[in-house]
Coordinates of C-alpha atoms in Angstrom, one line a residue:
Chain A
X138 CA -25.0 -12.9 -25.0
X139 CA -23.0 -10.0 -24.2
X140 CA -25.7 -7.7 -22.6
X141 CA -27.6 -9.5 -19.9
X142 CA -30.5 -7.0 -19.6
X143 CA -33.2 -9.5 -18.4
X144 CA -32.4 -12.8 -16.6
X145 CA -33.1 -15.9 -18.6
X146 CA -35.0 -17.2 -15.6
X147 CA -37.4 -14.1 -15.8
X148 CA -38.1 -14.8 -19.5
X149 CA -39.0 -18.5 -18.8
X150 CA -42.3 -20.1 -17.5
X151 CA -42.1 -21.2 -13.9
X152 CA -41.6 -24.9 -14.7
X153 CA -38.7 -24.2 -17.0
X154 CA -37.2 -21.9 -14.5
X155 CA -36.7 -24.7 -12.1
X156 CA -34.9 -26.7 -14.9
X157 CA -32.8 -23.6 -15.6
X158 CA -31.7 -23.5 -12.0
X159 CA -30.6 -27.0 -12.1
X160 CA -28.7 -26.4 -15.2
X161 CA -27.0 -23.4 -13.7
X162 CA -25.6 -25.6 -10.9
X163 CA -22.0 -26.4 -11.5
X164 CA -22.0 -29.4 -9.2
X165 CA -23.0 -32.8 -10.6
X166 CA -24.1 -33.9 -7.2
X167 CA -27.8 -34.8 -7.5
X168 CA -28.8 -33.9 -3.9
X169 CA -27.0 -30.5 -4.4
X170 CA -28.9 -29.9 -7.7
X171 CA -32.2 -30.7 -6.1
X172 CA -31.3 -28.6 -3.1
X173 CA -30.7 -25.6 -5.4
X174 CA -33.8 -26.2 -7.3
X175 CA -36.0 -26.2 -4.2
X176 CA -34.6 -22.8 -3.0
X177 CA -37.2 -20.1 -2.5
X178 CA -37.6 -17.4 -5.2
X179 CA -35.2 -14.5 -4.2
X180 CA -37.8 -11.8 -4.8
X181 CA -40.5 -13.1 -2.4
X182 CA -38.5 -12.6 0.8
X183 CA -37.2 -9.9 2.8
X184 CA -33.5 -8.6 2.0
X185 CA -30.8 -9.3 4.3
X186 CA -30.2 -7.4 7.5
X187 CA -27.1 -5.3 7.7
X188 CA -26.7 -6.7 11.3
X189 CA -25.4 -9.9 9.8
X190 CA -21.8 -8.7 10.3
X191 CA -22.5 -8.1 13.9
X192 CA -23.1 -11.8 14.8
X193 CA -21.0 -12.5 17.9
X194 CA -18.3 -14.6 16.4
X195 CA -17.8 -12.2 13.5
X196 CA -17.8 -9.2 15.8
X197 CA -15.2 -10.8 18.1
X198 CA -13.0 -11.8 15.3
X199 CA -13.2 -8.3 13.8
X200 CA -12.4 -6.6 17.2
X201 CA -9.5 -9.1 17.7
X202 CA -8.2 -8.2 14.2
X203 CA -8.3 -4.5 14.7
X204 CA -6.6 -4.8 18.1
X205 CA -3.9 -7.1 16.7
X206 CA -3.2 -4.7 13.8
X207 CA -2.9 -1.8 16.2
X208 CA -0.7 -3.9 18.4
X209 CA 1.5 -4.8 15.4
X210 CA 1.9 -1.3 14.4
X211 CA 2.9 -0.2 18.0
X212 CA 5.3 -3.1 18.4
X213 CA 7.0 -2.6 15.2
X214 CA 7.3 1.2 15.7
X215 CA 8.6 0.8 19.2
X216 CA 11.1 -1.9 18.3
X217 CA 12.2 -1.2 14.7
X218 CA 11.1 2.4 14.0
X219 CA 9.5 3.8 11.0
X220 CA 9.3 0.3 9.2
X221 CA 7.4 1.6 6.2
X222 CA 7.9 4.5 3.8
X223 CA 6.5 6.1 0.8
X224 CA 8.0 3.3 -1.3
X225 CA 7.4 0.3 1.1
X226 CA 4.4 -0.9 3.1
X227 CA 4.0 -3.7 5.6
X228 CA 1.0 -5.6 4.3
X229 CA -0.8 -8.4 6.2
X230 CA -3.0 -11.0 4.6
X231 CA -5.2 -13.9 5.7
X232 CA -7.5 -13.8 8.6
X233 CA -5.9 -10.6 10.0
X234 CA -6.7 -8.7 6.9
X235 CA -10.1 -10.3 6.4
X236 CA -10.9 -9.2 10.1
X237 CA -11.3 -12.9 11.1
X238 CA -8.5 -13.1 13.6
X239 CA -8.8 -16.0 16.1
X240 CA -6.4 -16.9 18.9
X241 CA -4.1 -19.3 16.9
X242 CA -4.2 -17.6 13.6
X243 CA -1.0 -17.4 11.8
X244 CA 0.4 -14.1 10.7
X245 CA 0.8 -13.9 6.9
X246 CA 2.7 -10.6 6.0
X247 CA 4.9 -9.3 3.3
X248 CA 7.1 -6.3 3.1
X249 CA 5.8 -4.8 -0.2
X250 CA 8.3 -2.7 -2.1
X251 CA 7.2 -0.2 -4.8
X252 CA 10.4 1.7 -5.4
X253 CA 14.0 1.5 -6.4
X254 CA 15.9 -1.7 -5.7
X255 CA 17.8 -1.4 -2.3
X256 CA 19.7 -4.2 -0.6
X257 CA 18.6 -2.7 2.8
X258 CA 15.0 -4.0 2.1
X259 CA 16.1 -7.5 3.0
X260 CA 17.6 -6.2 6.3
X261 CA 14.3 -4.6 7.3
X262 CA 12.3 -7.6 6.2
X263 CA 14.6 -9.9 8.3
X264 CA 14.2 -7.4 11.3
X265 CA 10.4 -7.7 11.0
X266 CA 10.5 -11.5 10.7
X267 CA 12.9 -11.8 13.7
X268 CA 10.7 -9.6 15.9
X269 CA 7.4 -11.2 15.0
X270 CA 8.9 -14.6 15.8
X271 CA 10.3 -13.4 19.2
X272 CA 6.9 -11.9 20.1
X273 CA 5.2 -15.3 19.5
X274 CA 3.2 -14.6 16.3
X275 CA 2.5 -17.8 14.5
X276 CA 4.7 -17.9 11.4
X277 CA 3.3 -18.0 7.8
X278 CA 3.2 -21.5 6.1
X279 CA 6.4 -22.9 4.7
X280 CA 5.6 -22.1 1.1
X281 CA 7.6 -18.8 1.3
X282 CA 4.7 -16.8 -0.2
X283 CA 4.5 -14.7 2.9
X284 CA 6.9 -13.7 5.6
X285 CA 9.4 -11.9 3.3
X286 CA 9.7 -9.2 0.6
X287 CA 7.4 -8.8 -2.4
X288 CA 8.1 -6.5 -5.4
X289 CA 5.4 -4.5 -7.2
X290 CA 6.9 -5.1 -10.7
X291 CA 6.3 -8.8 -10.9
X292 CA 2.9 -8.4 -9.2
X293 CA 1.8 -5.9 -11.8
X294 CA 3.6 -7.0 -14.9
X295 CA 3.5 -10.8 -14.6
X296 CA -0.1 -11.6 -15.0
X297 CA -0.4 -14.8 -16.8
X298 CA 2.4 -16.2 -18.9
X299 CA 5.3 -18.5 -17.8
X300 CA 6.7 -16.1 -15.2
X301 CA 3.5 -15.7 -13.2
X302 CA 4.5 -18.2 -10.6
X303 CA 2.2 -19.6 -8.0
X304 CA 3.7 -17.3 -5.4
X305 CA 3.2 -14.2 -7.6
X306 CA -0.4 -15.1 -8.4
X307 CA -1.2 -15.7 -4.7
X308 CA 0.4 -12.4 -3.8
X309 CA -1.5 -10.6 -6.3
X310 CA -4.9 -11.9 -5.9
X311 CA -4.8 -11.8 -2.1
X312 CA -3.4 -8.3 -2.4
X313 CA -6.6 -7.5 -4.1
X314 CA -9.0 -9.5 -2.1
X315 CA -7.6 -9.8 1.4
X316 CA -4.9 -7.4 2.4
X317 CA -4.4 -4.6 4.7
X318 CA -1.4 -2.3 5.3
X319 CA -0.1 -1.8 8.8
X320 CA 0.6 1.6 10.1
X321 CA 0.3 5.0 8.5
X322 CA 2.4 4.5 5.4
X323 CA 0.0 2.9 3.1
X324 CA 0.9 4.6 -0.1
X325 CA 2.9 1.7 -1.7
X326 CA 0.1 -0.7 -1.0
X327 CA -2.5 1.6 -2.5
X328 CA -0.3 2.3 -5.6
X329 CA 0.3 -1.5 -6.3
X330 CA -3.4 -2.4 -5.8
X331 CA -4.4 0.4 -8.3
X332 CA -1.6 -0.7 -10.6
X333 CA -2.9 -4.3 -10.6
X334 CA -6.6 -3.3 -11.1
X335 CA -5.4 -1.0 -14.0
X336 CA -3.4 -3.7 -15.5
X337 CA -6.4 -6.2 -15.5
X338 CA -8.6 -3.4 -17.2
X339 CA -6.0 -2.4 -19.7
X340 CA -6.4 -5.8 -21.3
X341 CA -10.1 -5.5 -21.6
X342 CA -10.5 -3.6 -24.8
X343 CA -14.3 -2.9 -24.5
X344 CA -15.2 -2.2 -21.0
X345 CA -18.8 -1.3 -21.8
X346 CA -21.6 -3.5 -23.3
X347 CA -22.4 -2.9 -27.0
X348 CA -25.1 -0.5 -26.2
X349 CA -22.8 1.3 -23.8
X350 CA -25.5 1.2 -21.0
X351 CA -23.5 -0.9 -18.6
X352 CA -20.0 -1.9 -17.7
X353 CA -19.2 -5.5 -18.7
X354 CA -17.8 -8.0 -16.2
X355 CA -14.0 -7.5 -16.3
X356 CA -13.2 -10.9 -17.7
X357 CA -9.3 -10.8 -17.3
X358 CA -9.8 -10.1 -13.6
X359 CA -12.5 -12.6 -13.2
X360 CA -10.5 -15.3 -15.0
X361 CA -7.5 -14.7 -12.8
X362 CA -9.7 -15.0 -9.6
X363 CA -11.3 -18.2 -10.9
X364 CA -7.9 -19.5 -11.7
X365 CA -6.7 -18.6 -8.3
X366 CA -9.5 -20.6 -6.7
X367 CA -8.7 -23.7 -8.8
X368 CA -5.1 -23.2 -7.9
X369 CA -5.9 -23.2 -4.3
X370 CA -7.9 -26.4 -4.7
X371 CA -5.2 -28.1 -6.7
X372 CA -2.4 -26.9 -4.2
X373 CA -4.5 -28.4 -1.5
X374 CA -3.9 -31.8 -2.9
X375 CA -0.2 -30.9 -3.7
X376 CA 0.3 -29.9 -0.1
X377 CA -1.2 -33.1 1.1
X378 CA 1.4 -34.9 -0.7
X379 CA 4.3 -32.6 0.1
X380 CA 3.6 -32.6 3.7
X381 CA 2.7 -36.3 3.9
X382 CA -0.9 -35.6 5.0
X383 CA 0.1 -33.3 7.9
X384 CA -2.4 -30.5 8.6
X385 CA -4.9 -31.8 6.3
X386 CA -8.0 -31.1 8.5
X387 CA -7.4 -27.5 9.0
X388 CA -6.4 -26.9 5.4
X389 CA -9.6 -28.7 4.2
X390 CA -11.7 -26.6 6.5
X391 CA -10.1 -23.5 5.2
X392 CA -10.7 -24.6 1.7
X393 CA -14.3 -25.3 2.3
X394 CA -14.8 -21.9 4.1
X395 CA -12.3 -19.0 4.1
X396 CA -10.7 -19.8 0.7
X397 CA -14.1 -20.3 -0.9
X398 CA -15.2 -17.0 0.7
X399 CA -12.3 -15.2 -1.0
X400 CA -13.3 -16.8 -4.4
X401 CA -17.1 -15.8 -3.9
X402 CA -16.2 -12.2 -3.0
X403 CA -13.8 -11.9 -5.9
X404 CA -16.6 -13.1 -8.3
X405 CA -19.0 -10.6 -6.8
X406 CA -16.6 -7.8 -7.1
X407 CA -16.4 -8.6 -10.9
X408 CA -20.1 -9.1 -11.2
X409 CA -20.7 -5.7 -9.5
X410 CA -19.2 -3.9 -12.5
X411 CA -22.3 -5.0 -14.5
X412 CA -24.8 -4.9 -11.6
X413 CA -24.0 -1.8 -9.8
X414 CA -26.6 0.9 -10.7
X415 CA -24.5 3.8 -9.2
X416 CA -21.5 2.8 -11.3
X417 CA -23.5 2.4 -14.5
X418 CA -25.2 5.7 -14.1
X419 CA -21.8 7.3 -14.3
X420 CA -21.0 6.0 -17.8
X421 CA -19.8 8.9 -20.0
X422 CA -18.4 9.3 -23.5
X423 CA -15.0 10.1 -22.1
X424 CA -12.9 7.0 -22.8
X425 CA -10.4 7.8 -19.9
X426 CA -13.3 8.5 -17.6
X427 CA -14.9 5.2 -18.4
X428 CA -11.9 3.2 -17.3
X429 CA -11.1 5.3 -14.4
X430 CA -14.5 5.0 -12.9
X431 CA -14.3 1.2 -13.2
X432 CA -10.8 1.3 -11.6
X433 CA -12.3 3.3 -8.6
X434 CA -15.3 1.1 -8.4
X435 CA -13.2 -2.1 -8.0
X436 CA -10.8 -0.3 -5.7
X437 CA -13.7 0.7 -3.5
X438 CA -15.1 -2.8 -3.5
X439 CA -11.9 -4.5 -2.6
X440 CA -11.3 -2.1 0.3
X441 CA -14.2 -4.1 2.0
X442 CA -13.4 -7.4 3.6
X443 CA -14.7 -10.5 1.8
X444 CA -17.6 -10.8 4.4
X445 CA -18.4 -7.2 3.8
X446 CA -18.5 -7.8 0.1
X447 CA -20.9 -10.7 0.6
X448 CA -23.1 -8.6 3.0
X449 CA -23.2 -5.7 0.5
X450 CA -24.1 -8.0 -2.3
X451 CA -26.8 -9.7 -0.2
X452 CA -28.3 -6.4 0.4
X453 CA -28.0 -5.0 -3.1
X454 CA -29.3 -8.1 -5.0
X455 CA -32.1 -8.7 -2.5
X456 CA -30.9 -12.1 -1.3
X457 CA -33.5 -13.6 1.1
X458 CA -33.0 -13.1 4.7
X459 CA -33.0 -16.9 5.3
X460 CA -30.1 -17.4 2.9
X461 CA -28.1 -14.4 4.4
X462 CA -28.5 -15.8 7.9
X463 CA -27.5 -19.2 6.8
X464 CA -24.4 -18.0 5.2
X465 CA -23.2 -15.6 8.0
X466 CA -24.3 -18.1 10.7
X467 CA -22.3 -20.8 9.2
X468 CA -19.2 -18.5 8.8
X469 CA -19.7 -17.4 12.4
X470 CA -19.8 -21.0 13.6
X471 CA -16.6 -21.7 11.5
X472 CA -14.7 -18.9 13.2
X473 CA -16.0 -20.1 16.6
X474 CA -14.6 -23.4 15.8
X475 CA -11.1 -22.0 14.9
X476 CA -11.1 -19.9 18.0
X477 CA -11.7 -22.9 20.1
X478 CA -8.3 -24.4 21.0
X479 CA -9.4 -28.0 21.3
X480 CA -11.3 -28.0 18.0
X481 CA -8.5 -26.2 16.1
X482 CA -5.9 -28.7 17.4
X483 CA -8.1 -31.6 16.5
X484 CA -8.4 -30.3 12.9
X485 CA -4.6 -29.5 12.8
X486 CA -3.8 -33.2 13.6
X487 CA -6.6 -34.8 11.5
X488 CA -5.5 -36.7 8.4
X489 CA -7.7 -37.5 5.5
X490 CA -8.0 -41.0 6.5
X491 CA -9.8 -40.1 9.8
X492 CA -12.1 -37.5 8.3
X493 CA -15.2 -39.7 8.1
X494 CA -15.3 -40.6 11.8
X495 CA -13.9 -37.4 13.4
X496 CA -16.6 -35.5 15.4
X497 CA -14.9 -32.0 14.8
X498 CA -14.6 -32.7 11.0
X499 CA -18.3 -33.6 10.9
X500 CA -19.1 -30.3 12.4
X501 CA -16.9 -28.6 9.8
X502 CA -18.7 -30.6 7.1
X503 CA -22.1 -29.5 8.4
X504 CA -21.0 -25.9 8.6
X505 CA -19.5 -25.9 5.1
X506 CA -22.6 -27.4 3.7
X507 CA -24.8 -24.6 5.1
X508 CA -22.2 -22.1 3.8
X509 CA -22.2 -23.6 0.3
X510 CA -26.0 -23.9 0.2
X511 CA -26.2 -20.1 0.9
X512 CA -23.5 -19.5 -1.8
X513 CA -25.4 -21.6 -4.2
X514 CA -28.6 -19.5 -3.7
X515 CA -26.6 -16.4 -4.3
X516 CA -24.8 -17.7 -7.3
X517 CA -27.2 -20.0 -9.0
X518 CA -30.7 -18.8 -8.0
X519 CA -30.6 -15.1 -7.3
X520 CA -31.9 -13.5 -10.5
X521 CA -29.3 -10.9 -10.6
X522 CA -26.3 -13.0 -10.1
X523 CA -27.2 -16.4 -11.4
X524 CA -27.1 -15.4 -15.2
X525 CA -23.6 -13.9 -14.7
X526 CA -22.6 -17.1 -12.9
X527 CA -23.8 -19.0 -16.0
X528 CA -22.3 -16.8 -18.4
X529 CA -18.9 -16.2 -16.8
X530 CA -18.5 -18.8 -14.0
X531 CA -17.3 -21.9 -16.1
X532 CA -17.0 -21.4 -19.8
Chain B
X17 CA 25.1 19.5 20.9
X18 CA 25.0 20.2 17.1
X19 CA 22.4 22.7 15.7
X20 CA 19.3 21.1 14.2
X21 CA 16.1 22.5 12.9
X22 CA 13.7 22.8 10.1
X23 CA 13.4 24.4 6.8
X24 CA 10.3 26.8 6.9
X25 CA 9.3 25.5 3.5
X26 CA 8.9 22.0 4.6
X27 CA 6.7 23.0 7.6
X28 CA 4.5 25.4 5.9
X29 CA 5.0 25.8 2.2
X30 CA 5.3 29.4 1.3
X31 CA 4.3 30.7 4.8
X32 CA 7.4 31.3 6.7
X33 CA 5.6 33.0 9.6
X34 CA 3.4 30.1 10.2
X35 CA 6.4 27.7 10.1
X36 CA 8.3 29.9 12.6
X37 CA 5.3 29.7 14.9
X38 CA 5.3 25.9 14.5
X39 CA 8.9 25.8 15.6
X40 CA 8.5 28.0 18.8
X41 CA 9.1 26.0 21.8
X42 CA 10.4 22.9 20.0
X43 CA 13.9 21.3 20.4
X44 CA 15.4 22.9 17.3
X45 CA 18.2 25.4 17.5
X46 CA 18.4 26.0 13.7
X47 CA 16.2 27.2 10.9
X48 CA 16.4 27.7 7.2
X49 CA 14.2 30.5 5.8
X50 CA 12.9 29.3 2.5
X51 CA 11.8 31.2 -0.5
X52 CA 11.5 28.1 -2.8
X53 CA 9.5 29.9 -5.5
X54 CA 10.6 33.1 -7.2
X55 CA 7.7 35.1 -6.1
X56 CA 8.3 34.3 -2.5
X57 CA 11.9 35.9 -2.5
X58 CA 11.1 39.6 -2.3
X59 CA 8.4 39.4 0.4
X60 CA 10.7 37.2 2.7
X61 CA 13.8 39.4 2.2
X62 CA 11.7 42.5 2.8
X63 CA 10.4 41.0 6.2
X64 CA 13.7 39.6 7.5
X65 CA 14.1 42.4 9.8
X66 CA 10.7 42.0 11.4
X67 CA 11.1 38.2 12.2
X68 CA 11.6 36.8 15.6
X69 CA 14.7 34.7 15.2
X70 CA 16.6 35.2 18.5
X71 CA 15.9 31.6 19.7
X72 CA 18.0 30.2 16.7
X73 CA 21.7 29.7 16.8
X74 CA 22.0 28.9 13.3
X75 CA 20.1 30.6 10.4
X76 CA 20.3 30.0 6.7
X77 CA 18.3 31.0 3.7
X78 CA 17.2 29.0 0.8
X79 CA 17.0 30.8 -2.7
X80 CA 14.3 29.9 -5.1
X81 CA 14.9 26.4 -6.6
X82 CA 14.0 27.7 -10.1
X83 CA 14.0 31.3 -11.6
X84 CA 13.3 32.9 -14.9
X85 CA 16.6 34.0 -16.4
X86 CA 15.2 37.5 -16.4
X87 CA 14.8 37.5 -12.7
X88 CA 18.3 36.4 -12.0
X89 CA 19.8 39.9 -11.5
X90 CA 17.0 40.9 -9.1
X91 CA 17.4 37.7 -7.2
X92 CA 21.0 38.3 -6.7
X93 CA 20.3 41.9 -5.6
X94 CA 17.9 40.5 -3.0
X95 CA 20.2 37.8 -1.9
X96 CA 23.1 40.1 -1.3
X97 CA 20.9 41.7 1.4
X98 CA 20.7 38.1 3.0
X99 CA 24.5 37.7 2.6
X100 CA 25.0 41.0 4.5
X101 CA 23.4 39.3 7.5
X102 CA 26.1 36.6 7.2
X103 CA 23.7 33.7 6.6
X104 CA 24.6 31.0 4.2
X105 CA 22.3 31.0 1.0
X106 CA 21.4 27.6 -0.3
X107 CA 21.2 27.5 -4.0
X108 CA 20.4 24.8 -6.5
X109 CA 23.1 24.4 -9.3
X110 CA 20.4 24.6 -12.1
X111 CA 18.8 27.6 -10.8
X112 CA 21.8 29.7 -11.6
X113 CA 21.6 30.9 -15.2
X114 CA 24.9 32.8 -15.3
X115 CA 26.8 30.7 -12.8
X116 CA 29.9 33.0 -12.4
X117 CA 27.6 35.9 -11.5
X118 CA 26.7 34.1 -8.3
X119 CA 30.3 34.6 -7.0
X120 CA 29.0 38.0 -5.9
X121 CA 27.6 36.2 -2.8
X122 CA 31.2 35.1 -2.0
X123 CA 31.5 32.6 0.9
X124 CA 27.8 32.9 1.7
X125 CA 26.9 30.9 -1.6
X126 CA 26.1 27.4 -0.5
X127 CA 25.6 24.9 -3.4
X128 CA 23.2 22.0 -2.8
X129 CA 23.7 18.6 -4.4
X130 CA 20.6 17.6 -6.4
X131 CA 18.0 14.8 -6.7
X132 CA 17.3 12.7 -9.8
X133 CA 14.9 15.3 -11.5
X134 CA 17.5 17.9 -11.9
X135 CA 19.8 18.1 -15.0
X136 CA 23.0 18.6 -13.0
X137 CA 24.4 18.6 -9.5
X138 CA 23.8 15.0 -8.4
X139 CA 27.4 13.7 -8.4
X140 CA 30.9 14.5 -7.0
X141 CA 31.9 15.1 -10.6
X142 CA 29.1 17.6 -11.2
X143 CA 29.9 19.5 -8.0
X144 CA 33.6 19.6 -8.8
X145 CA 32.8 21.5 -12.0
X146 CA 30.6 23.9 -10.1
X147 CA 33.1 24.6 -7.5
X148 CA 35.7 25.3 -10.2
X149 CA 33.5 28.2 -11.2
X150 CA 32.7 29.2 -7.7
X151 CA 35.8 28.5 -5.7
X152 CA 34.4 30.3 -2.6
X153 CA 31.2 28.5 -2.4
X154 CA 30.4 26.0 0.3
X155 CA 28.2 22.8 0.1
X156 CA 24.9 22.1 1.6
X157 CA 25.0 18.3 1.5
X158 CA 21.5 16.9 0.9
X159 CA 21.9 13.3 2.2
X160 CA 18.3 12.5 1.1
X161 CA 19.0 13.5 -2.5
X162 CA 22.3 11.6 -2.4
X163 CA 20.4 8.5 -1.2
X164 CA 17.8 8.9 -3.9
X165 CA 20.4 9.1 -6.6
X166 CA 22.4 6.1 -5.3
X167 CA 20.7 4.0 -2.6
X168 CA 24.0 2.1 -1.9
X169 CA 25.3 5.6 -0.7
X170 CA 28.5 5.1 -2.7
X171 CA 27.9 8.6 -4.4
X172 CA 27.1 10.1 -1.0
X173 CA 30.4 8.7 0.3
X174 CA 32.3 10.0 -2.7
X175 CA 30.8 13.5 -2.3
X176 CA 31.6 13.5 1.5
X177 CA 35.2 12.5 0.8
X178 CA 35.7 15.0 -1.8
X179 CA 34.1 18.0 -0.4
X180 CA 33.9 17.3 3.4
X181 CA 35.7 20.6 4.1
X182 CA 33.2 22.6 2.1
X183 CA 30.2 21.3 4.0
X184 CA 28.3 24.2 5.7
X185 CA 25.1 22.4 6.4
X186 CA 23.1 19.2 5.9
X187 CA 19.6 18.8 4.4
X188 CA 18.1 15.7 5.9
X189 CA 14.8 14.0 4.8
X190 CA 13.8 10.8 3.0
X191 CA 13.5 11.7 -0.7
X192 CA 11.2 9.2 -2.2
X193 CA 11.1 8.0 -5.7
X194 CA 8.7 10.7 -6.7
X195 CA 11.3 13.3 -5.4
X196 CA 9.0 14.3 -2.5
X197 CA 10.6 15.0 0.9
X198 CA 9.2 12.6 3.4
X199 CA 9.7 11.6 7.1
X200 CA 12.7 9.5 7.9
X201 CA 11.9 5.8 7.7
X202 CA 14.0 2.8 8.9
X203 CA 15.2 2.5 5.3
X204 CA 16.6 5.9 5.0
X205 CA 18.1 5.7 8.6
X206 CA 20.0 2.6 7.7
X207 CA 21.3 4.3 4.5
X208 CA 22.4 7.4 6.3
X209 CA 24.2 5.5 9.0
X210 CA 26.4 4.1 6.4
X211 CA 28.0 7.5 5.8
X212 CA 27.4 9.2 9.2
X213 CA 31.1 8.8 10.1
X214 CA 32.1 10.9 7.1
X215 CA 29.9 13.9 8.1
X216 CA 31.6 16.5 10.2
X217 CA 29.9 16.4 13.7
X218 CA 29.5 20.1 14.1
X219 CA 27.7 20.8 10.8
X220 CA 24.1 22.1 11.5
X221 CA 21.2 19.9 10.3
X222 CA 18.2 21.4 8.4
X223 CA 15.4 18.8 8.1
X224 CA 13.1 19.0 5.1
X225 CA 10.8 16.3 6.1
X226 CA 7.2 17.3 5.7
X227 CA 5.8 16.8 9.2
X228 CA 2.9 17.9 11.3
X229 CA 3.8 20.2 14.2
X230 CA 3.3 17.4 16.6
X231 CA 6.0 15.4 14.9
X232 CA 8.8 18.0 14.9
X233 CA 10.6 16.8 18.0
X234 CA 10.3 13.2 17.0
X235 CA 11.7 13.8 13.5
X236 CA 14.6 15.8 15.2
X237 CA 15.4 12.7 17.3
X238 CA 15.3 10.4 14.4
X239 CA 17.7 12.6 12.3
X240 CA 20.2 12.9 15.3
X241 CA 20.1 9.1 15.7
X242 CA 20.5 8.4 12.0
X243 CA 23.6 10.7 11.8
X244 CA 25.2 9.6 15.0
X245 CA 28.4 7.9 14.2
X246 CA 28.2 5.7 17.3
X247 CA 24.9 4.2 15.9
X248 CA 26.7 3.5 12.6
X249 CA 29.4 1.6 14.4
X250 CA 26.8 -0.5 16.3
X251 CA 25.2 -1.5 13.0
X252 CA 28.6 -2.2 11.5
X253 CA 29.5 -4.6 14.4
X254 CA 26.1 -6.3 14.1

């Protein structure tokens, strides 16, 4: 089934279509399956409104992110000087890059180097680290993935294989799906992102479907994104052990929401290669142009924040308004919760053992269920996306 | 205060008049008139008498960075007119087809050390060979080129130690891995500070950083700070 021209659901009688929806569901949870099966037909409702991204908590977080990024640039320029160059970029990740900055967000950053080896890079990286600490920014987690230097060679060359460490995979995928350079010198960041995209596509020998009418879903990239999501989930358990249960509540909430958002947006970027009419209209016979257009398409998509990718997909694939509102409403509530000092602190100190009785975590659970419900609709019910989830999502 | 200014080619590629307009009223007291391409040489030399250069205390001239061998005689004839004005003439080692012919420019000939792309002229050894053929030539020390060739600044240090007395002017910019001249970053500043104490303090500085007009004064300040031996000592004592 290489070329998905017509969705399997469209080809089925209505009664079978419901069964199909249930089969599409990855979860074995019976209530979840029933919930997905009862979702409204995507085509019968109004498409999502573009104002979704302007819900108050989302707008506040976005404004705070832009202000914080500008503040960072001013601070570093004033105290350190021209911290980036043609060969180096200061890149932020996490909530600041996703435009979801809240009052106690930690600052994940890396000094990205795409140039000759130079021992002074460490000195600059340490200067940045020292200054950010002095200025009271919350430091990145203790894993060492952020808060220091990263080199383009490993990020581009080591995709898969025994040298693709957890840190390298994380830096690479997050560079694609949630990164933003600080200041005017963005060339290194741009080159590395294009290098990574190019590398993924180099391994896909046949970028087009057999009839050359459409781009195929870039499998190598998709598989790495899926792998990264599973890695985050597995690492959640590993961190629980390493840190003796400390920080469980906040990490769990993030896994249910922001980490899942990254995964969903990454899948949608890959699916857009197949689904985007503007891209598929540009297919030519020139082999180089075929690849270049796909590189440019993916680059353009990942310039958007994960929420913007969701919003664009919702609009493009005619996801019902109710689903869109459920998704963005839930995410807005999540950001509101993180921005509330008391709730954030409650999650920070919450251990797994207390999760069933904790009021704040109950709220998180409700929010994340609504969020997942909406994602389920997009990925398992929507007639554009569901067949691709079925084809590429698991096996 | 040492003379410092810009290369016209860095500010407005091929349009020296526009570059001079950009420099008017800025903090610079030096300028390098650039004819970086062969076809720019004759028009620039022809118009030298008409240019308003009174505000500059130091003026130099950059010869084309590459030339057809058949153009070399004509180039030398034109450059002799520049030499007549007493200005240093900056020449890339690989642009000279018949190297010894260039001795005609005498003490006005100023050889520049090269970046990675060029076949010769990057190292102290290369420069020694060139100065053997052209004993009266001086050196335009391009600190950005030297850093690109060896980011540890060891080669820069060797060149400065060997040819310190020949240095007539400095070229300053950040030369990136693509060999493009860029604004000074913290990275290049730290590197330059490592050898700043070896650079004669009175040697004029010509910036080759590609900047907007609004950034000229800021870049001048950055370069002065990067080459200030006092700053170097502060870093060393850190």
